[in-house]
Amino acid sequence: MKVELNRVDNDFHFEATGVSNVPIHIDGALDIGGHNAGARPMEMLLMGLAGCSAIDVILILKKQRQVIEDFRITVEGQRPADAIPNPFQAIHLHYILKGNLDEEKARRAIDLSMDKYCSATAQLRPTAAITYSLTIEK
């Protein structure tokens, strides 16, 4: 895997591309001179975790012929405020699925993602306690 990062302005705005060649914008916070022109790097870690798990869960549920009408994940990560570096210590994912879904199958799909398939989870788990919850909307 290879990505490329290019500086866009004279501050902290960057454009990154990977093998998909889709540009992603990254920027720093206003208080350090950023311009809110992109996601923060640590936000992108949480986005990557959510995306990785979402792909797993959807693939598993499709194989089980579960019909998903809508799929969302909210992710909250806690980091110590007074430490440098300050990696995530706790991460909670809340899966919100809509459809005529078997809750047991949905939970099992999430468990498989979290415990077996999701590489982002495996990467973050040594430093962060990762938990999840599930809501199924009809």
mmCIF file with all atom_site columns, C-alpha atoms in Angstrom:
data_model
loop_
_atom_site.group_PDB
_atom_site.id
_atom_site.type_symbol
_atom_site.label_atom_id
_atom_site.label_alt_id
_atom_site.label_comp_id
_atom_site.label_asym_id
_atom_site.label_entity_id
_atom_site.label_seq_id
_atom_site.pdbx_PDB_ins_code
_atom_site.Cartn_x
_atom_site.Cartn_y
_atom_site.Cartn_z
_atom_site.occupancy
_atom_site.B_iso_or_equiv
_atom_site.pdbx_formal_charge
_atom_site.auth_seq_id
_atom_site.auth_comp_id
_atom_site.auth_asym_id
_atom_site.auth_atom_id
_atom_site.pdbx_PDB_model_num
ATOM 1   C CA . MET A 1 1   ? 0.000   0.000   0.000  1.00 0.00 ? 1   MET A CA 1
ATOM 2   C CA . LYS A 1 2   ? 1.270   3.446   -0.840 1.00 0.00 ? 2   LYS A CA 1
ATOM 3   C CA . VAL A 1 3   ? -0.129  6.939   -0.291 1.00 0.00 ? 3   VAL A CA 1
ATOM 4   C CA . GLU A 1 4   ? 1.149   10.348  -1.318 1.00 0.00 ? 4   GLU A CA 1
ATOM 5   C CA . LEU A 1 5   ? 0.752   13.564  0.659  1.00 0.00 ? 5   LEU A CA 1
ATOM 6   C CA . ASN A 1 6   ? 1.106   16.967  -1.016 1.00 0.00 ? 6   ASN A CA 1
ATOM 7   C CA . ARG A 1 7   ? 1.050   20.339  0.694  1.00 0.00 ? 7   ARG A CA 1
ATOM 8   C CA . VAL A 1 8   ? -1.708  22.603  -0.663 1.00 0.00 ? 8   VAL A CA 1
ATOM 9   C CA . ASP A 1 9   ? -1.004  25.883  1.159  1.00 0.00 ? 9   ASP A CA 1
ATOM 10  C CA . ASN A 1 10  ? 1.740   27.435  3.247  1.00 0.00 ? 10  ASN A CA 1
ATOM 11  C CA . ASP A 1 11  ? 0.209   26.144  6.471  1.00 0.00 ? 11  ASP A CA 1
ATOM 12  C CA . PHE A 1 12  ? -1.219  22.671  7.250  1.00 0.00 ? 12  PHE A CA 1
ATOM 13  C CA . HIS A 1 13  ? -3.577  21.887  4.370  1.00 0.00 ? 13  HIS A CA 1
ATOM 14  C CA . PHE A 1 14  ? -2.606  18.714  2.522  1.00 0.00 ? 14  PHE A CA 1
ATOM 15  C CA . GLU A 1 15  ? -4.117  16.548  -0.179 1.00 0.00 ? 15  GLU A CA 1
ATOM 16  C CA . ALA A 1 16  ? -3.495  12.818  0.099  1.00 0.00 ? 16  ALA A CA 1
ATOM 17  C CA . THR A 1 17  ? -4.113  10.146  -2.510 1.00 0.00 ? 17  THR A CA 1
ATOM 18  C CA . GLY A 1 18  ? -3.774  6.403   -2.375 1.00 0.00 ? 18  GLY A CA 1
ATOM 19  C CA . VAL A 1 19  ? -4.171  3.570   -4.865 1.00 0.00 ? 19  VAL A CA 1
ATOM 20  C CA . SER A 1 20  ? -7.794  4.589   -5.517 1.00 0.00 ? 20  SER A CA 1
ATOM 21  C CA . ASN A 1 21  ? -6.527  8.014   -6.629 1.00 0.00 ? 21  ASN A CA 1
ATOM 22  C CA . VAL A 1 22  ? -9.347  9.735   -4.714 1.00 0.00 ? 22  VAL A CA 1
ATOM 23  C CA . PRO A 1 23  ? -8.116  12.958  -3.077 1.00 0.00 ? 23  PRO A CA 1
ATOM 24  C CA . ILE A 1 24  ? -8.575  13.355  0.666  1.00 0.00 ? 24  ILE A CA 1
ATOM 25  C CA . HIS A 1 25  ? -8.003  16.733  2.319  1.00 0.00 ? 25  HIS A CA 1
ATOM 26  C CA . ILE A 1 26  ? -6.227  17.008  5.660  1.00 0.00 ? 26  ILE A CA 1
ATOM 27  C CA . ASP A 1 27  ? -5.760  20.181  7.699  1.00 0.00 ? 27  ASP A CA 1
ATOM 28  C CA . GLY A 1 28  ? -4.814  21.366  11.143 1.00 0.00 ? 28  GLY A CA 1
ATOM 29  C CA . ALA A 1 29  ? -6.984  23.058  13.729 1.00 0.00 ? 29  ALA A CA 1
ATOM 30  C CA . LEU A 1 30  ? -7.538  26.827  13.640 1.00 0.00 ? 30  LEU A CA 1
ATOM 31  C CA . ASP A 1 31  ? -5.677  27.271  16.920 1.00 0.00 ? 31  ASP A CA 1
ATOM 32  C CA . ILE A 1 32  ? -2.421  26.036  15.352 1.00 0.00 ? 32  ILE A CA 1
ATOM 33  C CA . GLY A 1 33  ? -2.852  27.953  12.102 1.00 0.00 ? 33  GLY A CA 1
ATOM 34  C CA . GLY A 1 34  ? -4.935  25.485  10.115 1.00 0.00 ? 34  GLY A CA 1
ATOM 35  C CA . HIS A 1 35  ? -7.939  26.534  8.033  1.00 0.00 ? 35  HIS A CA 1
ATOM 36  C CA . ASN A 1 36  ? -10.492 23.708  8.539  1.00 0.00 ? 36  ASN A CA 1
ATOM 37  C CA . ALA A 1 37  ? -9.977  22.706  4.919  1.00 0.00 ? 37  ALA A CA 1
ATOM 38  C CA . GLY A 1 38  ? -9.837  18.996  5.712  1.00 0.00 ? 38  GLY A CA 1
ATOM 39  C CA . ALA A 1 39  ? -10.127 16.325  8.344  1.00 0.00 ? 39  ALA A CA 1
ATOM 40  C CA . ARG A 1 40  ? -7.639  16.124  11.189 1.00 0.00 ? 40  ARG A CA 1
ATOM 41  C CA . PRO A 1 41  ? -5.272  13.136  11.081 1.00 0.00 ? 41  PRO A CA 1
ATOM 42  C CA . MET A 1 42  ? -6.703  11.606  14.276 1.00 0.00 ? 42  MET A CA 1
ATOM 43  C CA . GLU A 1 43  ? -10.251 12.017  12.933 1.00 0.00 ? 43  GLU A CA 1
ATOM 44  C CA . MET A 1 44  ? -9.126  10.082  9.886  1.00 0.00 ? 44  MET A CA 1
ATOM 45  C CA . LEU A 1 45  ? -8.036  7.186   12.109 1.00 0.00 ? 45  LEU A CA 1
ATOM 46  C CA . LEU A 1 46  ? -11.579 6.973   13.497 1.00 0.00 ? 46  LEU A CA 1
ATOM 47  C CA . MET A 1 47  ? -13.039 7.302   9.992  1.00 0.00 ? 47  MET A CA 1
ATOM 48  C CA . GLY A 1 48  ? -10.767 4.493   8.823  1.00 0.00 ? 48  GLY A CA 1
ATOM 49  C CA . LEU A 1 49  ? -11.872 2.285   11.697 1.00 0.00 ? 49  LEU A CA 1
ATOM 50  C CA . ALA A 1 50  ? -15.542 2.945   10.926 1.00 0.00 ? 50  ALA A CA 1
ATOM 51  C CA . GLY A 1 51  ? -15.063 2.373   7.200  1.00 0.00 ? 51  GLY A CA 1
ATOM 52  C CA . CYS A 1 52  ? -13.084 -0.834  7.678  1.00 0.00 ? 52  CYS A CA 1
ATOM 53  C CA . SER A 1 53  ? -15.678 -2.310  10.018 1.00 0.00 ? 53  SER A CA 1
ATOM 54  C CA . ALA A 1 54  ? -18.612 -1.110  7.887  1.00 0.00 ? 54  ALA A CA 1
ATOM 55  C CA . ILE A 1 55  ? -17.279 -2.952  4.849  1.00 0.00 ? 55  ILE A CA 1
ATOM 56  C CA . ASP A 1 56  ? -16.846 -6.136  6.899  1.00 0.00 ? 56  ASP A CA 1
ATOM 57  C CA . VAL A 1 57  ? -20.304 -5.946  8.462  1.00 0.00 ? 57  VAL A CA 1
ATOM 58  C CA . ILE A 1 58  ? -22.080 -5.228  5.176  1.00 0.00 ? 58  ILE A CA 1
ATOM 59  C CA . LEU A 1 59  ? -20.253 -8.070  3.396  1.00 0.00 ? 59  LEU A CA 1
ATOM 60  C CA . ILE A 1 60  ? -21.163 -10.514 6.166  1.00 0.00 ? 60  ILE A CA 1
ATOM 61  C CA . LEU A 1 61  ? -24.808 -9.428  6.318  1.00 0.00 ? 61  LEU A CA 1
ATOM 62  C CA . LYS A 1 62  ? -25.159 -9.580  2.518  1.00 0.00 ? 62  LYS A CA 1
ATOM 63  C CA . LYS A 1 63  ? -23.860 -13.165 2.565  1.00 0.00 ? 63  LYS A CA 1
ATOM 64  C CA . GLN A 1 64  ? -26.582 -13.921 5.129  1.00 0.00 ? 64  GLN A CA 1
ATOM 65  C CA . ARG A 1 65  ? -29.161 -12.329 2.812  1.00 0.00 ? 65  ARG A CA 1
ATOM 66  C CA . GLN A 1 66  ? -29.975 -9.595  5.296  1.00 0.00 ? 66  GLN A CA 1
ATOM 67  C CA . VAL A 1 67  ? -31.478 -6.503  3.662  1.00 0.00 ? 67  VAL A CA 1
ATOM 68  C CA . ILE A 1 68  ? -29.862 -3.271  4.808  1.00 0.00 ? 68  ILE A CA 1
ATOM 69  C CA . GLU A 1 69  ? -31.858 -0.133  4.007  1.00 0.00 ? 69  GLU A CA 1
ATOM 70  C CA . ASP A 1 70  ? -29.502 2.279   5.785  1.00 0.00 ? 70  ASP A CA 1
ATOM 71  C CA . PHE A 1 71  ? -26.187 1.956   7.595  1.00 0.00 ? 71  PHE A CA 1
ATOM 72  C CA . ARG A 1 72  ? -24.441 4.486   9.832  1.00 0.00 ? 72  ARG A CA 1
ATOM 73  C CA . ILE A 1 73  ? -21.722 4.380   12.428 1.00 0.00 ? 73  ILE A CA 1
ATOM 74  C CA . THR A 1 74  ? -20.865 7.100   14.918 1.00 0.00 ? 74  THR A CA 1
ATOM 75  C CA . VAL A 1 75  ? -17.453 6.810   16.531 1.00 0.00 ? 75  VAL A CA 1
ATOM 76  C CA . GLU A 1 76  ? -16.194 8.526   19.662 1.00 0.00 ? 76  GLU A CA 1
ATOM 77  C CA . GLY A 1 77  ? -12.595 8.340   20.728 1.00 0.00 ? 77  GLY A CA 1
ATOM 78  C CA . GLN A 1 78  ? -11.120 9.453   24.049 1.00 0.00 ? 78  GLN A CA 1
ATOM 79  C CA . ARG A 1 79  ? -7.566  10.711  24.259 1.00 0.00 ? 79  ARG A CA 1
ATOM 80  C CA . PRO A 1 80  ? -5.701  12.028  27.307 1.00 0.00 ? 80  PRO A CA 1
ATOM 81  C CA . ALA A 1 81  ? -5.576  15.831  27.164 1.00 0.00 ? 81  ALA A CA 1
ATOM 82  C CA . ASP A 1 82  ? -2.293  16.238  29.008 1.00 0.00 ? 82  ASP A CA 1
ATOM 83  C CA . ALA A 1 83  ? -0.104  13.657  27.254 1.00 0.00 ? 83  ALA A CA 1
ATOM 84  C CA . ILE A 1 84  ? 2.207   13.895  24.262 1.00 0.00 ? 84  ILE A CA 1
ATOM 85  C CA . PRO A 1 85  ? 1.709   11.840  22.233 1.00 0.00 ? 85  PRO A CA 1
ATOM 86  C CA . ASN A 1 86  ? -1.936  11.330  23.139 1.00 0.00 ? 86  ASN A CA 1
ATOM 87  C CA . PRO A 1 87  ? -3.194  8.213   21.363 1.00 0.00 ? 87  PRO A CA 1
ATOM 88  C CA . PHE A 1 88  ? -6.762  7.004   21.706 1.00 0.00 ? 88  PHE A CA 1
ATOM 89  C CA . GLN A 1 89  ? -7.311  5.162   24.988 1.00 0.00 ? 89  GLN A CA 1
ATOM 90  C CA . ALA A 1 90  ? -10.968 4.283   24.401 1.00 0.00 ? 90  ALA A CA 1
ATOM 91  C CA . ILE A 1 91  ? -13.041 4.112   21.229 1.00 0.00 ? 91  ILE A CA 1
ATOM 92  C CA . HIS A 1 92  ? -16.766 3.412   21.029 1.00 0.00 ? 92  HIS A CA 1
ATOM 93  C CA . LEU A 1 93  ? -18.567 2.640   17.771 1.00 0.00 ? 93  LEU A CA 1
ATOM 94  C CA . HIS A 1 94  ? -22.347 2.911   17.614 1.00 0.00 ? 94  HIS A CA 1
ATOM 95  C CA . TYR A 1 95  ? -23.813 1.041   14.652 1.00 0.00 ? 95  TYR A CA 1
ATOM 96  C CA . ILE A 1 96  ? -27.209 2.265   13.446 1.00 0.00 ? 96  ILE A CA 1
ATOM 97  C CA . LEU A 1 97  ? -28.711 -0.109  10.904 1.00 0.00 ? 97  LEU A CA 1
ATOM 98  C CA . LYS A 1 98  ? -32.096 0.131   9.287  1.00 0.00 ? 98  LYS A CA 1
ATOM 99  C CA . GLY A 1 99  ? -34.023 -2.710  7.717  1.00 0.00 ? 99  GLY A CA 1
ATOM 100 C CA . ASN A 1 100 ? -35.670 -6.002  8.437  1.00 0.00 ? 100 ASN A CA 1
ATOM 101 C CA . LEU A 1 101 ? -32.541 -7.362  10.107 1.00 0.00 ? 101 LEU A CA 1
ATOM 102 C CA . ASP A 1 102 ? -32.000 -10.218 12.531 1.00 0.00 ? 102 ASP A CA 1
ATOM 103 C CA . GLU A 1 103 ? -30.354 -8.561  15.553 1.00 0.00 ? 103 GLU A CA 1
ATOM 104 C CA . GLU A 1 104 ? -28.367 -11.677 16.447 1.00 0.00 ? 104 GLU A CA 1
ATOM 105 C CA . LYS A 1 105 ? -26.912 -11.836 12.920 1.00 0.00 ? 105 LYS A CA 1
ATOM 106 C CA . ALA A 1 106 ? -26.057 -8.131  13.029 1.00 0.00 ? 106 ALA A CA 1
ATOM 107 C CA . ARG A 1 107 ? -24.275 -8.507  16.394 1.00 0.00 ? 107 ARG A CA 1
ATOM 108 C CA . ARG A 1 108 ? -22.402 -11.560 15.136 1.00 0.00 ? 108 ARG A CA 1
ATOM 109 C CA . ALA A 1 109 ? -21.307 -9.660  12.015 1.00 0.00 ? 109 ALA A CA 1
ATOM 110 C CA . ILE A 1 110 ? -19.985 -6.812  14.169 1.00 0.00 ? 110 ILE A CA 1
ATOM 111 C CA . ASP A 1 111 ? -18.220 -9.264  16.489 1.00 0.00 ? 111 ASP A CA 1
ATOM 112 C CA . LEU A 1 112 ? -16.549 -10.928 13.503 1.00 0.00 ? 112 LEU A CA 1
ATOM 113 C CA . SER A 1 113 ? -15.437 -7.559  12.182 1.00 0.00 ? 113 SER A CA 1
ATOM 114 C CA . MET A 1 114 ? -14.079 -6.404  15.535 1.00 0.00 ? 114 MET A CA 1
ATOM 115 C CA . ASP A 1 115 ? -12.409 -9.688  16.515 1.00 0.00 ? 115 ASP A CA 1
ATOM 116 C CA . LYS A 1 116 ? -11.311 -11.234 13.231 1.00 0.00 ? 116 LYS A CA 1
ATOM 117 C CA . TYR A 1 117 ? -11.480 -9.190  10.040 1.00 0.00 ? 117 TYR A CA 1
ATOM 118 C CA . CYS A 1 118 ? -10.996 -5.452  10.619 1.00 0.00 ? 118 CYS A CA 1
ATOM 119 C CA . SER A 1 119 ? -7.325  -4.526  10.243 1.00 0.00 ? 119 SER A CA 1
ATOM 120 C CA . ALA A 1 120 ? -7.968  -1.040  11.632 1.00 0.00 ? 120 ALA A CA 1
ATOM 121 C CA . THR A 1 121 ? -9.302  -2.563  14.849 1.00 0.00 ? 121 THR A CA 1
ATOM 122 C CA . ALA A 1 122 ? -6.230  -4.779  15.088 1.00 0.00 ? 122 ALA A CA 1
ATOM 123 C CA . GLN A 1 123 ? -4.028  -1.706  14.626 1.00 0.00 ? 123 GLN A CA 1
ATOM 124 C CA . LEU A 1 124 ? -5.758  0.390   17.295 1.00 0.00 ? 124 LEU A CA 1
ATOM 125 C CA . ARG A 1 125 ? -6.592  -2.299  19.857 1.00 0.00 ? 125 ARG A CA 1
ATOM 126 C CA . PRO A 1 126 ? -3.119  -2.458  21.495 1.00 0.00 ? 126 PRO A CA 1
ATOM 127 C CA . THR A 1 127 ? -3.548  1.098   22.819 1.00 0.00 ? 127 THR A CA 1
ATOM 128 C CA . ALA A 1 128 ? -7.334  1.575   22.937 1.00 0.00 ? 128 ALA A CA 1
ATOM 129 C CA . ALA A 1 129 ? -10.240 -0.274  24.505 1.00 0.00 ? 129 ALA A CA 1
ATOM 130 C CA . ILE A 1 130 ? -12.694 -0.661  21.617 1.00 0.00 ? 130 ILE A CA 1
ATOM 131 C CA . THR A 1 131 ? -16.386 -1.187  22.375 1.00 0.00 ? 131 THR A CA 1
ATOM 132 C CA . TYR A 1 132 ? -19.573 -1.035  20.361 1.00 0.00 ? 132 TYR A CA 1
ATOM 133 C CA . SER A 1 133 ? -23.332 -0.734  20.600 1.00 0.00 ? 133 SER A CA 1
ATOM 134 C CA . LEU A 1 134 ? -26.060 -1.449  18.067 1.00 0.00 ? 134 LEU A CA 1
ATOM 135 C CA . THR A 1 135 ? -29.403 0.067   17.203 1.00 0.00 ? 135 THR A CA 1
ATOM 136 C CA . ILE A 1 136 ? -31.633 -1.513  14.567 1.00 0.00 ? 136 ILE A CA 1
ATOM 137 C CA . GLU A 1 137 ? -34.296 0.781   13.166 1.00 0.00 ? 137 GLU A CA 1
ATOM 138 C CA . LYS A 1 138 ? -37.277 -0.817  11.454 1.00 0.00 ? 138 LYS A CA 1
#
